[in-house]
Amino acid sequence: KAGVTQTPRYLIKTRGQQVTLSCSPISGHRSVSWYQQTPGQGLQFLFEYFSETQRNKGNFPGRFSGRQFSNSRSEMNVSTLELGDSALYLCASTGHGVRELFFGEGSRLTVL
Amino acid sequence: GQNIDQPTEMTATEGAIVQINCTYQTSGFNGLFWYQQHAGEAPTFLSYNVLDGLEEKGRFSSFLSRSKGYSYLLLKELQMKDSASYLCAVQNNAGNMLTFGGGTRLMVKP
């Protein structure tokens, strides 16, 4: 069974640009969550999607947005990038009857 | 709001036992998770506690006291490969959202 797949794994952007990250959950999982991980703040919850609907949202500015497609794949977008957005963005999926989250390897974003 | 505290770093010797503590203050509680994360890798699930008491899983055990807002992860017979960050996370009542502590970086020395 394939794990959670995130693309791209690494990317470099400049301030003011926007970026889109993609996440393919484990087959059969309908819940997809996104987290930001930085050395200073640790893992922080961004948002969760379930059946194409945003179910939870963390305390991030509106520049951070996401969506989920009918096949459960999810994307997150960050607009008007700032230096502080440099981080590892982790996606996690879970399914019915499964208690733990399964994390992908992450997309490492560097903003210059 | 939610606040989760755990030590930043710990060092232990190969073959020994180490206990990593986690205290939490949350507005809701639906379970506590421990994850392991090696440098440059994804976090992987170790344990889950929702009721008070000890859950044992091989060399790893996790304990929960809901009245005290306290959990610990116990690692026995430490191996060099156990050098990693250990993340304590609380699930509140809303879906699959987890609130993580800052993580404890464990270094196992020969």
Coordinates of C-alpha atoms in Angstrom, one line a residue:
Chain A
K1 CA 0.0 0.0 0.0
A2 CA 1.5 3.3 -1.1
G3 CA 2.1 5.9 1.6
V4 CA 1.3 9.6 1.6
T5 CA 2.9 11.3 -1.4
Q6 CA 3.9 14.9 -1.5
T7 CA 5.2 16.9 -4.4
P8 CA 7.4 18.7 -4.9
R9 CA 9.9 17.6 -2.2
Y10 CA 12.0 20.8 -2.4
L11 CA 11.4 24.2 -3.9
I12 CA 12.8 27.7 -3.7
K13 CA 10.8 30.8 -4.2
T14 CA 11.3 34.5 -3.8
R15 CA 9.3 36.9 -1.6
G16 CA 6.0 37.9 -3.2
Q17 CA 5.6 34.8 -5.3
Q18 CA 3.0 32.1 -4.7
V19 CA 3.4 28.3 -4.3
T20 CA 1.1 25.3 -4.7
L21 CA 1.9 22.0 -2.9
S22 CA 0.3 18.7 -3.6
C23 CA -0.6 15.7 -1.4
S24 CA -1.9 12.3 -2.4
P25 CA -3.3 10.4 0.6
I26 CA -3.2 6.7 1.3
S27 CA -5.7 5.0 -0.9
G28 CA -9.1 5.0 0.9
H29 CA -8.2 7.8 3.3
R30 CA -10.6 10.7 3.0
S31 CA -9.2 13.0 5.7
V32 CA -6.1 15.1 4.7
S33 CA -4.4 17.5 7.1
W34 CA -1.6 20.0 6.5
Y35 CA 1.0 21.1 9.0
Q36 CA 3.9 23.6 8.9
Q37 CA 7.1 22.6 10.7
T38 CA 9.8 25.1 11.6
P39 CA 12.7 24.8 14.1
G40 CA 11.2 27.6 16.2
Q41 CA 7.5 26.8 16.2
G42 CA 7.6 23.0 15.7
L43 CA 4.6 21.4 14.0
Q44 CA 1.6 23.7 13.6
F45 CA -1.8 22.7 12.2
L46 CA -2.8 24.5 9.1
F47 CA -6.1 22.9 8.0
E48 CA -7.9 19.6 7.6
Y49 CA -10.1 18.5 4.6
F50 CA -12.6 15.7 4.6
S51 CA -14.8 14.8 1.6
E52 CA -13.8 18.1 -0.2
T53 CA -14.8 20.3 2.8
Q54 CA -12.6 22.1 5.1
R55 CA -13.3 20.7 8.5
N56 CA -10.8 22.5 10.7
K57 CA -8.5 25.5 10.3
G58 CA -5.5 26.6 12.3
N59 CA -4.4 30.1 13.1
F60 CA -2.7 31.1 9.9
P61 CA -3.3 34.2 7.7
G62 CA -5.6 34.0 4.7
R63 CA -2.6 33.8 2.4
F64 CA -2.6 30.1 3.3
S65 CA -5.4 28.2 1.6
G66 CA -6.2 24.7 0.5
R67 CA -8.6 22.4 -1.3
Q68 CA -9.4 18.8 -1.7
F69 CA -10.6 17.0 -4.8
S70 CA -13.1 14.2 -5.3
N71 CA -10.3 11.6 -5.3
S72 CA -9.2 12.9 -1.9
R73 CA -6.0 14.5 -3.3
S74 CA -5.3 17.8 -1.7
E75 CA -3.4 21.0 -2.5
M76 CA -2.4 23.9 -0.4
N77 CA -1.5 27.3 -1.7
V78 CA 0.5 30.1 -0.1
S79 CA 0.3 33.5 -1.8
T80 CA 2.5 36.6 -1.4
L81 CA 5.3 34.5 0.1
E82 CA 7.3 35.9 3.1
L83 CA 10.7 34.9 4.4
G84 CA 9.0 33.4 7.4
D85 CA 7.0 31.0 5.3
S86 CA 10.2 29.0 4.8
A87 CA 9.4 25.6 6.4
L88 CA 8.7 22.0 5.9
Y89 CA 5.1 21.5 4.9
L90 CA 3.7 18.1 6.0
C91 CA 0.6 16.4 4.8
A92 CA -1.1 13.7 6.7
S93 CA -4.0 11.4 6.0
T94 CA -6.3 9.1 7.9
G95 CA -9.3 7.0 7.3
H96 CA -12.4 5.5 8.8
G97 CA -11.5 3.3 11.8
V98 CA -7.9 4.5 11.7
R99 CA -6.8 6.5 14.7
E100 CA -3.4 7.7 13.8
L101 CA -2.3 10.2 11.1
F102 CA 0.1 9.0 8.4
F103 CA 2.5 11.7 7.3
G104 CA 4.2 12.2 4.0
E105 CA 7.9 13.1 3.7
G106 CA 7.0 16.8 3.3
S107 CA 7.7 19.6 0.9
R108 CA 10.6 21.8 2.0
L109 CA 10.0 25.4 0.9
T110 CA 12.7 28.0 1.0
V111 CA 11.7 31.6 0.5
L112 CA 14.6 34.0 -0.5
Chain B
G1 CA -6.4 27.2 23.6
Q2 CA -3.9 24.4 24.0
N3 CA -0.5 24.2 25.5
I4 CA 1.8 21.2 25.4
D5 CA 5.2 21.1 27.1
Q6 CA 8.0 18.6 26.7
P7 CA 11.8 18.8 27.3
T8 CA 13.8 20.1 24.4
E9 CA 16.7 17.6 24.5
M10 CA 17.6 14.5 26.4
T11 CA 20.7 12.3 26.3
A12 CA 20.8 8.6 27.2
T13 CA 23.1 5.6 26.9
E14 CA 22.6 2.6 24.6
G15 CA 20.9 -0.2 26.4
A16 CA 19.4 2.1 29.1
I17 CA 15.8 3.3 29.7
V18 CA 14.6 6.8 29.1
Q19 CA 11.4 8.5 30.0
I20 CA 10.2 11.5 28.0
N21 CA 7.5 13.6 29.8
C22 CA 4.7 15.6 28.3
T23 CA 2.3 17.9 30.1
Y24 CA -0.7 19.5 28.4
Q25 CA -3.5 22.0 29.0
T26 CA -6.3 21.8 26.5
S27 CA -9.8 23.0 26.0
G28 CA -10.8 19.6 24.8
F29 CA -9.3 16.1 24.8
N30 CA -9.9 13.2 22.6
G31 CA -6.6 11.3 22.9
L32 CA -2.8 11.8 23.1
F33 CA -0.3 10.6 20.5
W34 CA 3.4 10.0 20.4
Y35 CA 5.3 10.3 17.1
Q36 CA 8.9 9.6 16.3
Q37 CA 10.7 11.8 13.7
H38 CA 14.2 11.1 12.4
A39 CA 16.0 14.0 10.9
G40 CA 14.8 14.7 7.4
E41 CA 12.0 12.1 7.6
A42 CA 8.3 12.1 8.2
P43 CA 6.9 11.6 11.7
T44 CA 5.8 8.0 12.3
F45 CA 3.2 6.9 14.8
L46 CA 4.4 5.3 18.0
S47 CA 1.4 5.2 20.5
Y48 CA -2.0 6.4 21.4
N49 CA -3.6 6.9 24.8
V50 CA -7.2 8.0 25.4
L51 CA -7.8 6.3 28.8
D52 CA -5.6 6.6 31.9
G53 CA -2.9 4.0 32.3
L54 CA -0.1 2.4 30.5
E55 CA 0.0 1.1 26.9
E56 CA 2.9 -1.2 26.1
K57 CA 4.2 -1.9 22.6
G58 CA 7.5 -3.8 22.5
R59 CA 10.3 -1.6 23.7
F60 CA 8.0 1.5 23.8
S61 CA 5.3 2.2 26.4
S62 CA 3.2 5.3 26.9
F63 CA 1.3 6.4 30.0
L64 CA -1.5 8.9 30.4
S65 CA -3.1 10.7 33.4
R66 CA -6.0 12.8 32.2
S67 CA -6.6 14.4 35.6
K68 CA -3.0 15.6 35.8
G69 CA -2.7 16.5 32.1
Y70 CA 0.4 14.3 31.9
S71 CA 1.8 11.7 29.7
Y72 CA 5.2 10.0 29.3
L73 CA 6.9 7.8 26.7
L74 CA 9.2 5.1 28.0
L75 CA 11.8 3.7 25.8
K76 CA 13.6 0.5 27.0
E77 CA 16.8 -1.1 25.8
L78 CA 17.8 1.9 23.9
Q79 CA 19.4 1.5 20.5
M80 CA 21.4 4.0 18.5
K81 CA 18.6 4.1 15.9
D82 CA 16.3 5.5 18.7
S83 CA 18.2 8.9 18.3
A84 CA 15.4 11.0 16.9
S85 CA 12.8 13.7 17.9
Y86 CA 9.8 12.5 19.9
L87 CA 6.6 14.5 19.4
C88 CA 3.7 14.6 21.9
A89 CA 0.4 15.6 20.3
V90 CA -3.1 16.1 21.7
Q91 CA -6.2 15.5 19.6
N92 CA -9.0 17.8 20.6
N93 CA -12.7 17.1 20.0
A94 CA -12.7 18.5 16.5
G95 CA -11.9 16.0 13.8
N96 CA -8.3 14.9 13.2
M97 CA -6.6 18.1 14.3
L98 CA -3.5 17.5 16.4
T99 CA -1.8 20.1 18.5
F100 CA 1.9 19.2 18.9
G101 CA 4.5 20.0 21.6
G102 CA 7.8 21.3 20.5
G103 CA 9.4 17.8 20.4
T104 CA 12.1 16.2 22.4
R105 CA 15.4 15.5 20.6
L106 CA 16.8 12.3 22.1
M107 CA 20.5 11.5 21.6
V108 CA 21.6 7.9 22.3
K109 CA 25.3 7.5 23.0
P110 CA 27.3 4.3 23.0

